[in-house]
mmCIF file of N, CA and C and ligand atoms in Angstrom:
data_model
loop_
_atom_site.group_PDB
_atom_site.id
_atom_site.type_symbol
_atom_site.label_atom_id
_atom_site.label_comp_id
_atom_site.label_asym_id
_atom_site.label_seq_id
_atom_site.Cartn_x
_atom_site.Cartn_y
_atom_site.Cartn_z
ATOM 1 N N MET Y 1 6.740 12.355 -11.087
ATOM 2 C CA MET Y 1 5.670 11.755 -10.301
ATOM 3 C C MET Y 1 5.146 10.477 -10.966
ATOM 4 N N VAL Y 2 4.719 9.550 -10.151
ATOM 5 C CA VAL Y 2 4.185 8.276 -10.631
ATOM 6 C C VAL Y 2 2.730 8.212 -10.167
ATOM 7 N N LYS Y 3 1.829 7.956 -11.098
ATOM 8 C CA LYS Y 3 0.408 7.894 -10.712
ATOM 9 C C LYS Y 3 0.042 6.468 -10.305
ATOM 10 N N VAL Y 4 -0.498 6.354 -9.111
ATOM 11 C CA VAL Y 4 -1.016 5.064 -8.656
ATOM 12 C C VAL Y 4 -2.434 5.283 -8.151
ATOM 13 N N ILE Y 5 -3.172 4.216 -8.018
ATOM 14 C CA ILE Y 5 -4.567 4.339 -7.591
ATOM 15 C C ILE Y 5 -4.773 3.563 -6.299
ATOM 16 N N PHE Y 6 -5.428 4.215 -5.349
ATOM 17 C CA PHE Y 6 -5.865 3.544 -4.133
ATOM 18 C C PHE Y 6 -7.391 3.485 -4.158
ATOM 19 N N ILE Y 7 -7.920 2.307 -3.860
ATOM 20 C CA ILE Y 7 -9.370 2.168 -3.720
ATOM 21 C C ILE Y 7 -9.671 2.146 -2.225
ATOM 22 N N GLU Y 8 -10.425 3.144 -1.792
ATOM 23 C CA GLU Y 8 -10.739 3.255 -0.366
ATOM 24 C C GLU Y 8 -11.819 2.250 0.023
ATOM 25 N N GLU Y 9 -12.000 2.108 1.322
ATOM 26 C CA GLU Y 9 -12.996 1.175 1.859
ATOM 27 C C GLU Y 9 -14.383 1.433 1.261
ATOM 28 N N SER Y 10 -14.698 2.684 1.026
ATOM 29 C CA SER Y 10 -16.008 3.068 0.487
ATOM 30 C C SER Y 10 -16.146 2.717 -0.993
ATOM 31 N N GLY Y 11 -15.034 2.318 -1.633
ATOM 32 C CA GLY Y 11 -15.063 2.021 -3.065
ATOM 33 C C GLY Y 11 -14.558 3.174 -3.912
ATOM 34 N N THR Y 12 -14.308 4.310 -3.285
ATOM 35 C CA THR Y 12 -13.809 5.477 -4.024
ATOM 36 C C THR Y 12 -12.401 5.210 -4.549
ATOM 37 N N ARG Y 13 -12.212 5.455 -5.835
ATOM 38 C CA ARG Y 13 -10.873 5.316 -6.446
ATOM 39 C C ARG Y 13 -10.169 6.658 -6.351
ATOM 40 N N ARG Y 14 -8.982 6.641 -5.797
ATOM 41 C CA ARG Y 14 -8.221 7.886 -5.640
ATOM 42 C C ARG Y 14 -6.941 7.786 -6.456
ATOM 43 N N GLU Y 15 -6.770 8.674 -7.413
ATOM 44 C CA GLU Y 15 -5.507 8.714 -8.159
ATOM 45 C C GLU Y 15 -4.539 9.589 -7.372
ATOM 46 N N VAL Y 16 -3.386 9.036 -7.108
ATOM 47 C CA VAL Y 16 -2.440 9.681 -6.199
ATOM 48 C C VAL Y 16 -1.100 9.845 -6.917
ATOM 49 N N ASP Y 17 -0.470 10.987 -6.708
ATOM 50 C CA ASP Y 17 0.882 11.214 -7.232
ATOM 51 C C ASP Y 17 1.887 10.712 -6.212
ATOM 52 N N ALA Y 18 2.730 9.802 -6.626
ATOM 53 C CA ALA Y 18 3.757 9.252 -5.738
ATOM 54 C C ALA Y 18 5.134 9.673 -6.258
ATOM 55 N N THR Y 19 6.045 9.855 -5.329
ATOM 56 C CA THR Y 19 7.387 10.311 -5.680
ATOM 57 C C THR Y 19 8.337 9.126 -5.765
ATOM 58 N N GLU Y 20 9.024 9.014 -6.892
ATOM 59 C CA GLU Y 20 10.009 7.930 -7.056
ATOM 60 C C GLU Y 20 11.035 7.965 -5.935
ATOM 61 N N GLY Y 21 11.341 6.791 -5.409
ATOM 62 C CA GLY Y 21 12.363 6.684 -4.370
ATOM 63 C C GLY Y 21 11.820 6.802 -2.958
ATOM 64 N N GLU Y 22 10.558 7.190 -2.839
ATOM 65 C CA GLU Y 22 9.958 7.313 -1.495
ATOM 66 C C GLU Y 22 9.010 6.145 -1.226
ATOM 67 N N PRO Y 23 8.759 5.872 0.056
ATOM 68 C CA PRO Y 23 7.784 4.822 0.355
ATOM 69 C C PRO Y 23 6.394 5.192 -0.184
ATOM 70 N N LEU Y 24 5.714 4.226 -0.741
ATOM 71 C CA LEU Y 24 4.379 4.464 -1.288
ATOM 72 C C LEU Y 24 3.416 4.989 -0.229
ATOM 73 N N MET Y 25 3.608 4.585 1.000
ATOM 74 C CA MET Y 25 2.732 5.040 2.089
ATOM 75 C C MET Y 25 2.716 6.564 2.193
ATOM 76 N N TYR Y 26 3.837 7.221 1.954
ATOM 77 C CA TYR Y 26 3.876 8.686 2.043
ATOM 78 C C TYR Y 26 2.889 9.323 1.071
ATOM 79 N N ALA Y 27 2.829 8.776 -0.131
ATOM 80 C CA ALA Y 27 1.923 9.326 -1.133
ATOM 81 C C ALA Y 27 0.473 9.175 -0.680
ATOM 82 N N ALA Y 28 0.163 8.014 -0.104
ATOM 83 C CA ALA Y 28 -1.211 7.778 0.371
ATOM 84 C C ALA Y 28 -1.545 8.722 1.527
ATOM 85 N N LYS Y 29 -0.613 8.918 2.436
ATOM 86 C CA LYS Y 29 -0.856 9.818 3.577
ATOM 87 C C LYS Y 29 -1.007 11.259 3.087
ATOM 88 N N ASP Y 30 -0.107 11.669 2.188
ATOM 89 C CA ASP Y 30 -0.167 13.052 1.683
ATOM 90 C C ASP Y 30 -1.508 13.325 1.013
ATOM 91 N N ALA Y 31 -2.045 12.314 0.343
ATOM 92 C CA ALA Y 31 -3.322 12.466 -0.357
ATOM 93 C C ALA Y 31 -4.510 12.178 0.564
ATOM 94 N N GLU Y 32 -4.225 11.868 1.815
ATOM 95 C CA GLU Y 32 -5.277 11.563 2.805
ATOM 96 C C GLU Y 32 -6.192 10.443 2.327
ATOM 97 N N VAL Y 33 -5.582 9.392 1.816
ATOM 98 C CA VAL Y 33 -6.364 8.219 1.422
ATOM 99 C C VAL Y 33 -6.996 7.616 2.678
ATOM 100 N N GLU Y 34 -8.311 7.459 2.622
ATOM 101 C CA GLU Y 34 -9.052 6.944 3.778
ATOM 102 C C GLU Y 34 -8.602 5.516 4.108
ATOM 103 N N GLY Y 35 -8.305 5.277 5.374
ATOM 104 C CA GLY Y 35 -7.956 3.932 5.818
ATOM 105 C C GLY Y 35 -6.470 3.678 5.913
ATOM 106 N N ILE Y 36 -5.656 4.578 5.365
ATOM 107 C CA ILE Y 36 -4.203 4.441 5.524
ATOM 108 C C ILE Y 36 -3.818 5.218 6.779
ATOM 109 N N ILE Y 37 -3.605 4.496 7.857
ATOM 110 C CA ILE Y 37 -3.358 5.149 9.149
ATOM 111 C C ILE Y 37 -1.852 5.287 9.387
ATOM 112 N N ALA Y 38 -1.121 4.249 9.159
ATOM 113 C CA ALA Y 38 0.351 4.283 9.266
ATOM 114 C C ALA Y 38 0.808 4.693 10.669
ATOM 115 N N GLU Y 39 0.239 4.021 11.631
ATOM 116 C CA GLU Y 39 0.508 4.322 13.046
ATOM 117 C C GLU Y 39 1.992 4.264 13.421
ATOM 118 N N CYS Y 40 2.719 3.318 12.857
ATOM 119 C CA CYS Y 40 4.123 3.150 13.260
ATOM 120 C C CYS Y 40 5.066 4.051 12.478
ATOM 121 N N GLY Y 41 4.505 4.832 11.567
ATOM 122 C CA GLY Y 41 5.334 5.780 10.830
ATOM 123 C C GLY Y 41 6.137 5.157 9.710
ATOM 124 N N GLY Y 42 5.879 3.902 9.423
ATOM 125 C CA GLY Y 42 6.541 3.302 8.264
ATOM 126 C C GLY Y 42 7.606 2.284 8.601
ATOM 127 N N SER Y 43 7.579 1.765 9.817
ATOM 128 C CA SER Y 43 8.629 0.803 10.195
ATOM 129 C C SER Y 43 8.146 -0.647 10.176
ATOM 130 N N ALA Y 44 7.092 -0.923 9.445
ATOM 131 C CA ALA Y 44 6.601 -2.294 9.265
ATOM 132 C C ALA Y 44 6.235 -2.962 10.582
ATOM 133 N N MET Y 45 5.672 -2.188 11.511
ATOM 134 C CA MET Y 45 5.335 -2.731 12.825
ATOM 135 C C MET Y 45 3.830 -2.803 13.091
ATOM 136 N N CYS Y 46 3.018 -2.069 12.348
ATOM 137 C CA CYS Y 46 1.619 -1.922 12.770
ATOM 138 C C CYS Y 46 0.602 -2.537 11.806
ATOM 139 N N ALA Y 47 0.942 -2.616 10.557
ATOM 140 C CA ALA Y 47 0.016 -3.097 9.511
ATOM 141 C C ALA Y 47 -1.196 -2.204 9.305
ATOM 142 N N THR Y 48 -1.157 -0.968 9.809
ATOM 143 C CA THR Y 48 -2.298 -0.067 9.567
ATOM 144 C C THR Y 48 -2.176 0.671 8.232
ATOM 145 N N CYS Y 49 -1.244 0.254 7.413
ATOM 146 C CA CYS Y 49 -1.182 0.740 6.025
ATOM 147 C C CYS Y 49 -1.514 -0.411 5.057
ATOM 148 N N HIS Y 50 -1.979 -1.521 5.588
ATOM 149 C CA HIS Y 50 -2.209 -2.761 4.819
ATOM 150 C C HIS Y 50 -3.114 -2.525 3.597
ATOM 151 N N CYS Y 51 -2.637 -2.986 2.456
ATOM 152 C CA CYS Y 51 -3.394 -2.901 1.202
ATOM 153 C C CYS Y 51 -3.287 -4.222 0.451
ATOM 154 N N TYR Y 52 -4.210 -4.414 -0.478
ATOM 155 C CA TYR Y 52 -4.121 -5.530 -1.414
ATOM 156 C C TYR Y 52 -3.721 -4.978 -2.784
ATOM 157 N N VAL Y 53 -2.820 -5.661 -3.438
ATOM 158 C CA VAL Y 53 -2.426 -5.264 -4.782
ATOM 159 C C VAL Y 53 -3.476 -5.808 -5.749
ATOM 160 N N ILE Y 54 -4.202 -4.928 -6.397
ATOM 161 C CA ILE Y 54 -5.236 -5.343 -7.350
ATOM 162 C C ILE Y 54 -4.625 -5.546 -8.727
ATOM 163 N N GLU Y 55 -3.798 -4.612 -9.133
ATOM 164 C CA GLU Y 55 -3.037 -4.817 -10.363
ATOM 165 C C GLU Y 55 -1.779 -3.976 -10.311
ATOM 166 N N ALA Y 56 -0.751 -4.491 -10.949
ATOM 167 C CA ALA Y 56 0.519 -3.767 -11.006
ATOM 168 C C ALA Y 56 1.274 -4.258 -12.233
ATOM 169 N N PRO Y 57 1.935 -3.358 -12.932
ATOM 170 C CA PRO Y 57 2.716 -3.798 -14.087
ATOM 171 C C PRO Y 57 3.694 -4.894 -13.684
ATOM 172 N N GLU Y 58 3.846 -5.868 -14.571
ATOM 173 C CA GLU Y 58 4.685 -7.022 -14.266
ATOM 174 C C GLU Y 58 6.094 -6.595 -13.843
ATOM 175 N N GLY Y 59 6.550 -7.159 -12.755
ATOM 176 C CA GLY Y 59 7.907 -6.903 -12.287
ATOM 177 C C GLY Y 59 8.080 -5.603 -11.536
ATOM 178 N N SER Y 60 6.996 -4.851 -11.348
ATOM 179 C CA SER Y 60 7.137 -3.528 -10.716
ATOM 180 C C SER Y 60 7.184 -3.601 -9.195
ATOM 181 N N LEU Y 61 6.760 -4.726 -8.637
ATOM 182 C CA LEU Y 61 6.731 -4.835 -7.175
ATOM 183 C C LEU Y 61 7.585 -6.017 -6.728
ATOM 184 N N PRO Y 62 8.786 -5.744 -6.226
ATOM 185 C CA PRO Y 62 9.595 -6.841 -5.680
ATOM 186 C C PRO Y 62 8.864 -7.516 -4.526
ATOM 187 N N ALA Y 63 9.140 -8.774 -4.310
ATOM 188 C CA ALA Y 63 8.480 -9.521 -3.236
ATOM 189 C C ALA Y 63 8.779 -8.887 -1.882
ATOM 190 N N PRO Y 64 7.858 -9.037 -0.928
ATOM 191 C CA PRO Y 64 8.085 -8.475 0.409
ATOM 192 C C PRO Y 64 9.304 -9.093 1.084
ATOM 193 N N GLU Y 65 10.016 -8.274 1.830
ATOM 194 C CA GLU Y 65 11.116 -8.814 2.637
ATOM 195 C C GLU Y 65 10.530 -9.420 3.910
ATOM 196 N N ALA Y 66 11.384 -10.079 4.691
ATOM 197 C CA ALA Y 66 10.902 -10.850 5.841
ATOM 198 C C ALA Y 66 10.118 -10.014 6.842
ATOM 199 N N ALA Y 67 10.582 -8.819 7.153
ATOM 200 C CA ALA Y 67 9.899 -7.997 8.159
ATOM 201 C C ALA Y 67 8.482 -7.661 7.713
ATOM 202 N N GLU Y 68 8.350 -7.330 6.437
ATOM 203 C CA GLU Y 68 7.016 -7.010 5.910
ATOM 204 C C GLU Y 68 6.128 -8.256 5.923
ATOM 205 N N ALA Y 69 6.674 -9.368 5.464
ATOM 206 C CA ALA Y 69 5.886 -10.606 5.402
ATOM 207 C C ALA Y 69 5.431 -11.025 6.802
ATOM 208 N N ASP Y 70 6.309 -10.890 7.789
ATOM 209 C CA ASP Y 70 5.948 -11.262 9.165
ATOM 210 C C ASP Y 70 4.845 -10.368 9.706
ATOM 211 N N THR Y 71 4.968 -9.076 9.477
ATOM 212 C CA THR Y 71 3.948 -8.151 9.989
ATOM 213 C C THR Y 71 2.612 -8.427 9.332
ATOM 214 N N ILE Y 72 2.630 -8.707 8.032
ATOM 215 C CA ILE Y 72 1.371 -9.041 7.359
ATOM 216 C C ILE Y 72 0.780 -10.301 7.985
ATOM 217 N N GLU Y 73 1.609 -11.304 8.193
ATOM 218 C CA GLU Y 73 1.101 -12.585 8.709
ATOM 219 C C GLU Y 73 0.524 -12.438 10.114
ATOM 220 N N PHE Y 74 1.198 -11.673 10.976
ATOM 221 C CA PHE Y 74 0.810 -11.650 12.392
ATOM 222 C C PHE Y 74 -0.034 -10.439 12.801
ATOM 223 N N MET Y 75 0.012 -9.369 12.014
ATOM 224 C CA MET Y 75 -0.668 -8.139 12.444
ATOM 225 C C MET Y 75 -1.830 -7.735 11.541
ATOM 226 N N ALA Y 76 -1.766 -8.090 10.282
ATOM 227 C CA ALA Y 76 -2.765 -7.579 9.343
ATOM 228 C C ALA Y 76 -4.093 -8.303 9.506
ATOM 229 N N ASN Y 77 -5.160 -7.553 9.297
ATOM 230 C CA ASN Y 77 -6.488 -8.127 9.298
ATOM 231 C C ASN Y 77 -6.736 -8.787 7.938
ATOM 232 N N GLU Y 78 -7.137 -10.036 7.965
ATOM 233 C CA GLU Y 78 -7.431 -10.779 6.739
ATOM 234 C C GLU Y 78 -6.316 -10.688 5.696
ATOM 235 N N PRO Y 79 -5.134 -11.178 6.047
ATOM 236 C CA PRO Y 79 -4.056 -11.166 5.057
ATOM 237 C C PRO Y 79 -4.371 -12.084 3.887
ATOM 238 N N GLN Y 80 -3.933 -11.687 2.718
ATOM 239 C CA GLN Y 80 -4.126 -12.485 1.506
ATOM 240 C C GLN Y 80 -2.802 -12.554 0.759
ATOM 241 N N GLU Y 81 -2.804 -13.389 -0.287
ATOM 242 C CA GLU Y 81 -1.585 -13.540 -1.101
ATOM 243 C C GLU Y 81 -1.092 -12.216 -1.648
ATOM 244 N N ASN Y 82 -2.027 -11.308 -1.939
ATOM 245 C CA ASN Y 82 -1.648 -10.035 -2.557
ATOM 246 C C ASN Y 82 -1.532 -8.906 -1.535
ATOM 247 N N SER Y 83 -1.433 -9.255 -0.247
ATOM 248 C CA SER Y 83 -1.273 -8.232 0.797
ATOM 249 C C SER Y 83 0.109 -7.601 0.711
ATOM 250 N N ARG Y 84 0.138 -6.292 0.915
ATOM 251 C CA ARG Y 84 1.407 -5.570 1.005
ATOM 252 C C ARG Y 84 1.266 -4.438 2.021
ATOM 253 N N LEU Y 85 2.412 -3.985 2.490
ATOM 254 C CA LEU Y 85 2.468 -2.800 3.344
ATOM 255 C C LEU Y 85 3.095 -1.683 2.505
ATOM 256 N N PRO Y 86 2.318 -0.680 2.126
ATOM 257 C CA PRO Y 86 2.865 0.384 1.275
ATOM 258 C C PRO Y 86 4.060 1.121 1.879
ATOM 259 N N CYS Y 87 4.205 1.050 3.182
ATOM 260 C CA CYS Y 87 5.379 1.710 3.780
ATOM 261 C C CYS Y 87 6.664 0.976 3.414
ATOM 262 N N GLN Y 88 6.548 -0.250 2.936
ATOM 263 C CA GLN Y 88 7.721 -1.035 2.583
ATOM 264 C C GLN Y 88 7.909 -1.140 1.068
ATOM 265 N N ILE Y 89 7.112 -0.404 0.332
ATOM 266 C CA ILE Y 89 7.226 -0.401 -1.127
ATOM 267 C C ILE Y 89 7.844 0.929 -1.562
ATOM 268 N N THR Y 90 8.989 0.857 -2.193
ATOM 269 C CA THR Y 90 9.623 2.072 -2.714
ATOM 270 C C THR Y 90 9.073 2.352 -4.104
ATOM 271 N N VAL Y 91 8.600 3.569 -4.280
ATOM 272 C CA VAL Y 91 7.971 3.932 -5.549
ATOM 273 C C VAL Y 91 9.013 3.954 -6.668
ATOM 274 N N THR Y 92 8.644 3.310 -7.779
ATOM 275 C CA THR Y 92 9.470 3.364 -8.993
ATOM 276 C C THR Y 92 8.570 3.742 -10.170
ATOM 277 N N ALA Y 93 9.202 4.201 -11.236
ATOM 278 C CA ALA Y 93 8.441 4.594 -12.431
ATOM 279 C C ALA Y 93 7.649 3.420 -12.996
ATOM 280 N N ASP Y 94 8.159 2.221 -12.793
ATOM 281 C CA ASP Y 94 7.480 1.021 -13.309
ATOM 282 C C ASP Y 94 6.093 0.812 -12.697
ATOM 283 N N MET Y 95 5.859 1.451 -11.558
ATOM 284 C CA MET Y 95 4.588 1.244 -10.856
ATOM 285 C C MET Y 95 3.447 2.098 -11.407
ATOM 286 N N GLU Y 96 3.713 2.889 -12.416
ATOM 287 C CA GLU Y 96 2.681 3.754 -12.998
ATOM 288 C C GLU Y 96 1.405 2.939 -13.271
ATOM 289 N N GLY Y 97 0.281 3.408 -12.750
ATOM 290 C CA GLY Y 97 -0.997 2.759 -12.992
ATOM 291 C C GLY Y 97 -1.337 1.613 -12.062
ATOM 292 N N ALA Y 98 -0.462 1.302 -11.134
ATOM 293 C CA ALA Y 98 -0.748 0.208 -10.191
ATOM 294 C C ALA Y 98 -1.976 0.563 -9.344
ATOM 295 N N VAL Y 99 -2.706 -0.460 -8.949
ATOM 296 C CA VAL Y 99 -3.946 -0.259 -8.192
ATOM 297 C C VAL Y 99 -3.864 -1.032 -6.875
ATOM 298 N N PHE Y 100 -4.144 -0.337 -5.785
ATOM 299 C CA PHE Y 100 -4.100 -0.917 -4.449
ATOM 300 C C PHE Y 100 -5.453 -0.723 -3.766
ATOM 301 N N GLN Y 101 -5.944 -1.786 -3.179
ATOM 302 C CA GLN Y 101 -7.198 -1.712 -2.394
ATOM 303 C C GLN Y 101 -6.829 -1.587 -0.917
ATOM 304 N N VAL Y 102 -7.316 -0.547 -0.268
ATOM 305 C CA VAL Y 102 -7.052 -0.402 1.160
ATOM 306 C C VAL Y 102 -7.764 -1.526 1.902
ATOM 307 N N ALA Y 103 -7.036 -2.235 2.745
ATOM 308 C CA ALA Y 103 -7.637 -3.342 3.502
ATOM 309 C C ALA Y 103 -8.614 -2.790 4.539
ATOM 310 N N THR Y 104 -9.609 -3.583 4.849
ATOM 311 C CA THR Y 104 -10.644 -3.107 5.764
ATOM 312 C C THR Y 104 -10.498 -3.753 7.133
ATOM 313 N N GLY Y 105 -11.283 -3.267 8.050
ATOM 314 C CA GLY Y 105 -11.448 -3.937 9.334
ATOM 315 C C GLY Y 105 -10.360 -3.696 10.360
ATOM 316 N N ARG Y 106 -9.935 -2.465 10.478
ATOM 317 C CA ARG Y 106 -8.942 -2.169 11.523
ATOM 318 C C ARG Y 106 -9.645 -1.831 12.813
HETATM 319 S S1 FES Z 1 3.002 2.213 8.526
HETATM 320 FE FE1 FES Z 1 3.088 0.678 10.059
HETATM 321 S S2 FES Z 1 3.302 -1.113 8.929
HETATM 322 FE FE2 FES Z 1 3.201 0.407 7.401
#
């Protein structure tokens, strides 16, 4: 298991166990992280899993692919440079301790 942290809209920090090789969104859903809706089920279509990367070990998060970048640009509320869709992030051991802020305003 890889421990990552989600900060919910309310400011609550949630330490979540994520499984290597699985989309990060699954870990957030399993832990019922507030604000991670994941309406499209993980196909990078809805942006309701939108988060901001607050901190992550260097090199642990490959850059978004085109589908993710497009959905962030056109669907996400208040996209920023550090916006990501956790459904498009595959959990790796390198991500231990990474911190994600759940985006607000859906
Ligand atoms: S679950 Fe829909 S974009 Fe991530």
